[in-house]
Amino acid sequence: MNERHDEGPHEHDRGLSYDLPVLARRRMIRLMAGASLIPLMGCTTEEKTTASPASAACTEIPEETAGPFPGDGSNGVNVLKESGVVRSDITKSFGDSAGGTAEGVPLTITLTVVDAASGCGTPKKSAAVYLWHCDREGNYSLYSEGVTDENYLRGVQETDDKGQVTFKSVFPGCYAGRWPHIHFEVYGSLADATAATSITNTSQLAFPKDVCDTVYATDGYDASVRNLNSLSLETDNIFSDGHAQQLATMKGSAEDGYTATLTVPV
């Protein structure tokens, strides 16, 4: 895809050298956990109903890079302080932007934010999640050439009593060098999110290969087919050291749209 700057095919997430400190820290955590015989499996929805507060089976969501296109003020533009960013439908641009709409297979994303210290048993009510991802062509609004005036596929929501946020979106494309994914940041409150301060967790959601193959066989995802064929979760520079906690549970179809769910312990 074409970037606003001449940054090379892997600039979306800056490649291994950019992410190495994060990956090294995660590998050290896993090594230490293995030495103490603490399992590193993420909790599932079913685990929430059976895990005790002292359960060691629940660990925090892996910390990942926000990439070079966060839109949170840490790398240029800050969309979080704009009126209209708090919304559930992120398919369209808002405010004074160009007013474009992202096209693609419909996707509903539900994240359930829970307290890791409670064994994933306690929802994080009134926290906030900022979520963003690329469009069908692999472009990021606000940054990529041709969509710098758009801010679609970005939005903030406050978690409800169940610790959940739900976004209406479209299935992202696969660009060169990265497995299909969604970025998100967790904040302690909606006020923190819209002030772009006090991020508590930054991570990424991954998609299963079979769903990607099905979606990318539909119109508009031609480049994604080629890019996906050269990648795997095991070789991706973010998910290669473990993706069990970040792999979304998927339901639906390319015709009717998909739902992606993920539990996010923080």
Coordinates of C-alpha atoms in Angstrom, one line a residue:
M1 CA 0.0 0.0 0.0
N2 CA 1.1 3.6 -0.3
E3 CA 2.1 5.4 2.9
R4 CA 2.1 9.2 3.5
H5 CA 5.8 9.0 3.8
D6 CA 8.3 6.8 1.9
E7 CA 8.8 4.3 4.7
G8 CA 9.0 0.9 3.1
P9 CA 6.5 -2.0 3.0
H10 CA 6.7 -2.8 6.7
E11 CA 6.3 0.7 8.2
H12 CA 2.8 -0.2 9.5
D13 CA 4.3 -1.7 12.6
R14 CA 7.9 -0.8 12.0
G15 CA 9.2 -4.4 11.9
L16 CA 11.2 -6.5 14.3
S17 CA 13.7 -3.8 15.3
Y18 CA 10.9 -1.5 16.5
D19 CA 9.1 -4.2 18.5
L20 CA 12.2 -6.0 19.9
P21 CA 12.1 -4.4 23.3
V22 CA 8.4 -5.4 23.8
L23 CA 9.0 -8.9 22.5
A24 CA 12.1 -9.4 24.7
R25 CA 10.2 -8.4 27.8
R26 CA 7.4 -10.7 26.9
R27 CA 9.8 -13.6 26.4
M28 CA 11.4 -12.9 29.8
I29 CA 8.0 -12.9 31.5
R30 CA 7.2 -16.2 29.9
L31 CA 10.6 -17.7 31.0
M32 CA 10.1 -16.5 34.6
A33 CA 6.5 -17.9 34.6
G34 CA 7.7 -21.2 33.3
A35 CA 10.3 -21.4 36.0
S36 CA 7.6 -20.9 38.6
L37 CA 5.2 -23.3 36.9
I38 CA 2.6 -20.6 36.4
P39 CA 0.6 -21.3 33.3
L40 CA 0.3 -18.6 30.7
M41 CA -3.0 -19.4 29.2
G42 CA -5.5 -16.6 28.8
C43 CA -8.9 -17.0 30.4
T44 CA -11.9 -17.7 28.3
T45 CA -15.5 -16.8 28.9
E46 CA -16.1 -20.2 30.4
E47 CA -13.1 -19.8 32.8
K48 CA -14.6 -16.6 34.2
T49 CA -17.5 -18.6 35.6
T50 CA -15.3 -21.2 37.3
A51 CA -12.0 -19.4 38.2
S52 CA -11.5 -18.5 41.8
P53 CA -10.1 -15.0 42.7
A54 CA -6.8 -16.6 43.5
S55 CA -6.6 -18.4 40.1
A56 CA -3.2 -18.4 38.5
A57 CA -4.6 -19.3 35.1
C58 CA -5.4 -15.6 34.3
T59 CA -2.6 -13.3 33.2
E60 CA -2.7 -9.8 31.8
I61 CA -3.1 -9.4 28.1
P62 CA 0.3 -9.3 26.4
E63 CA 1.6 -5.8 26.0
E64 CA 2.2 -4.9 22.3
T65 CA 3.3 -1.9 20.3
A66 CA 0.7 0.6 19.2
G67 CA 2.4 0.8 15.8
P68 CA 3.2 4.0 14.0
F69 CA -0.4 5.0 13.4
P70 CA -2.1 5.2 16.8
G71 CA -3.9 8.5 16.4
D72 CA -3.6 9.0 20.2
G73 CA -1.2 11.9 20.0
S74 CA 1.9 9.8 20.6
N75 CA 2.8 9.9 16.9
G76 CA 1.4 13.1 15.5
V77 CA -2.4 13.5 15.1
N78 CA -4.6 13.0 18.2
V79 CA -8.2 11.8 17.4
L80 CA -9.0 11.1 21.0
K81 CA -9.7 14.7 21.9
E82 CA -12.1 15.2 19.0
S83 CA -15.8 15.4 19.6
G84 CA -17.5 12.3 18.2
V85 CA -14.7 9.8 18.9
V86 CA -16.8 8.2 21.6
R87 CA -19.0 5.9 19.4
S88 CA -19.9 2.3 18.7
D89 CA -20.1 2.5 14.9
I90 CA -16.7 3.2 13.6
T91 CA -17.3 2.5 9.9
K92 CA -17.7 6.2 9.0
S93 CA -15.6 9.3 9.5
F94 CA -16.9 11.9 11.9
G95 CA -16.5 15.6 12.5
D96 CA -14.8 17.8 9.9
S97 CA -13.2 14.8 8.2
A98 CA -14.0 13.9 4.6
G99 CA -17.0 11.9 5.6
G100 CA -15.9 8.6 4.0
T101 CA -17.2 5.1 4.9
A102 CA -14.9 2.1 5.1
E103 CA -16.2 -0.8 2.9
G104 CA -15.8 -4.5 3.6
V105 CA -17.3 -7.6 5.2
P106 CA -19.2 -6.4 8.3
L107 CA -17.5 -7.1 11.6
T108 CA -18.7 -6.6 15.2
I109 CA -16.0 -6.6 17.8
T110 CA -16.7 -7.2 21.5
L111 CA -14.0 -6.9 24.1
T112 CA -14.6 -7.9 27.7
V113 CA -12.2 -6.1 30.0
V114 CA -11.6 -8.0 33.3
D115 CA -9.4 -7.7 36.4
A116 CA -6.5 -10.2 36.0
A117 CA -5.8 -10.1 39.7
S118 CA -9.3 -11.5 40.4
G119 CA -8.6 -14.5 38.2
C120 CA -10.6 -12.9 35.4
G121 CA -13.7 -13.0 37.6
T122 CA -14.4 -9.3 38.0
P123 CA -15.4 -7.1 35.1
K124 CA -13.7 -3.7 34.8
K125 CA -16.7 -1.5 34.8
S126 CA -16.4 2.1 33.6
A127 CA -12.9 1.6 32.1
A128 CA -12.5 2.6 28.4
V129 CA -11.2 1.1 25.2
Y130 CA -9.8 2.9 22.2
L131 CA -9.8 0.6 19.2
W132 CA -8.4 1.1 15.7
H133 CA -7.4 -0.8 12.6
C134 CA -6.7 -0.6 8.9
D135 CA -9.3 -0.6 6.2
R136 CA -10.0 -3.2 3.5
E137 CA -7.1 -1.9 1.4
G138 CA -4.7 -2.0 4.3
N139 CA -4.7 1.8 4.8
Y140 CA -4.9 3.6 8.2
S141 CA -7.1 6.7 8.4
L142 CA -5.3 9.9 9.4
Y143 CA -2.0 8.6 8.1
S144 CA -2.0 6.6 4.8
E145 CA -2.0 8.4 1.5
G146 CA -5.5 9.1 0.2
V147 CA -7.2 8.8 3.7
T148 CA -5.3 11.4 5.7
D149 CA -8.6 13.4 5.9
E150 CA -10.5 10.4 7.2
N151 CA -10.8 9.1 10.7
Y152 CA -12.9 6.0 10.2
L153 CA -12.2 2.7 11.9
R154 CA -11.3 4.5 15.1
G155 CA -13.4 4.9 18.2
V156 CA -13.7 4.9 22.0
Q157 CA -16.2 3.4 24.3
E158 CA -16.7 3.0 28.1
T159 CA -17.1 -0.5 29.4
D160 CA -20.5 -1.5 30.8
D161 CA -21.4 -3.4 33.9
K162 CA -20.0 -6.6 32.3
G163 CA -16.8 -4.9 31.3
Q164 CA -17.7 -5.0 27.7
V165 CA -17.4 -2.7 24.7
T166 CA -18.8 -3.5 21.2
F167 CA -17.8 -1.8 18.0
K168 CA -19.4 -2.1 14.6
S169 CA -16.7 -2.1 11.9
V170 CA -15.5 -4.0 8.8
F171 CA -13.0 -6.8 8.5
P172 CA -9.5 -5.3 8.1
G173 CA -7.3 -6.1 5.2
C174 CA -3.9 -7.9 5.4
Y175 CA -1.0 -5.7 4.4
A176 CA 2.6 -6.7 3.6
G177 CA 4.5 -7.9 6.7
R178 CA 1.8 -8.2 9.3
W179 CA -0.8 -10.8 10.2
P180 CA -4.4 -9.4 10.2
H181 CA -5.0 -7.6 13.5
I182 CA -6.7 -4.9 15.5
H183 CA -5.0 -2.5 17.8
F184 CA -6.5 -1.4 21.2
E185 CA -5.6 0.6 24.3
V186 CA -7.3 0.3 27.6
Y187 CA -7.7 3.3 29.9
G188 CA -8.9 3.5 33.5
S189 CA -11.8 5.8 32.6
L190 CA -13.5 7.5 29.7
A191 CA -12.1 10.8 30.9
D192 CA -8.6 9.4 30.6
A193 CA -9.3 8.1 27.1
T194 CA -10.6 11.3 25.7
A195 CA -7.8 13.2 27.3
A196 CA -5.3 10.7 25.9
T197 CA -3.7 10.1 29.2
S198 CA -2.9 7.2 31.5
I199 CA -3.0 4.2 29.2
T200 CA -3.1 1.1 31.3
N201 CA -2.6 -1.6 28.5
T202 CA -1.9 -1.6 24.8
S203 CA -2.3 -4.8 22.8
Q204 CA -3.6 -6.4 19.6
L205 CA -6.3 -8.8 18.5
A206 CA -5.5 -11.5 16.0
F207 CA -7.8 -13.3 13.5
P208 CA -7.9 -17.0 12.8
K209 CA -6.6 -18.0 9.4
D210 CA -9.7 -19.9 8.2
V211 CA -11.8 -16.8 8.7
C212 CA -9.2 -14.6 6.9
D213 CA -9.2 -17.0 4.0
T214 CA -13.0 -16.8 3.7
V215 CA -13.2 -13.0 4.0
Y216 CA -10.3 -12.4 1.6
A217 CA -12.0 -14.5 -1.1
T218 CA -14.7 -11.7 -1.3
D219 CA -14.6 -8.6 -3.5
G220 CA -12.2 -5.8 -2.5
Y221 CA -9.6 -7.9 -0.6
D222 CA -7.5 -9.0 -3.6
A223 CA -4.2 -7.7 -2.2
S224 CA -4.9 -9.4 1.2
V225 CA -4.9 -12.8 -0.4
R226 CA -1.3 -12.4 -1.7
N227 CA -0.1 -10.8 1.5
L228 CA -1.6 -13.5 3.8
N229 CA 0.0 -16.3 1.8
S230 CA 3.4 -15.0 2.8
L231 CA 2.6 -14.9 6.5
S232 CA 1.7 -17.0 9.5
L233 CA 0.9 -16.4 13.2
E234 CA 4.0 -18.3 14.0
T235 CA 6.2 -15.9 12.0
D236 CA 4.5 -12.6 12.6
N237 CA 6.8 -10.3 14.5
I238 CA 4.1 -9.6 17.1
F239 CA 2.2 -12.9 17.6
S240 CA 5.1 -15.3 17.0
D241 CA 6.0 -15.6 20.7
G242 CA 2.4 -16.6 21.6
H243 CA -1.1 -15.6 20.5
A244 CA -3.4 -17.7 22.6
Q245 CA -4.7 -14.7 24.6
Q246 CA -5.1 -12.6 21.6
L247 CA -6.8 -14.8 19.1
A248 CA -10.4 -13.8 18.6
T249 CA -13.3 -16.2 18.9
M250 CA -15.2 -15.8 15.6
K251 CA -18.8 -16.5 14.6
G252 CA -20.7 -15.7 11.4
S253 CA -20.1 -15.7 7.7
A254 CA -18.8 -13.5 4.9
E255 CA -22.3 -13.1 3.6
D256 CA -23.9 -12.0 6.9
G257 CA -20.9 -10.6 8.6
Y258 CA -18.7 -11.8 11.6
T259 CA -18.5 -11.2 15.3
A260 CA -15.1 -11.3 17.0
T261 CA -14.9 -11.6 20.8
L262 CA -11.9 -11.5 23.1
T263 CA -11.5 -11.4 26.9
V264 CA -8.9 -8.7 27.9
P265 CA -7.4 -9.2 31.4
V266 CA -5.8 -6.1 32.7

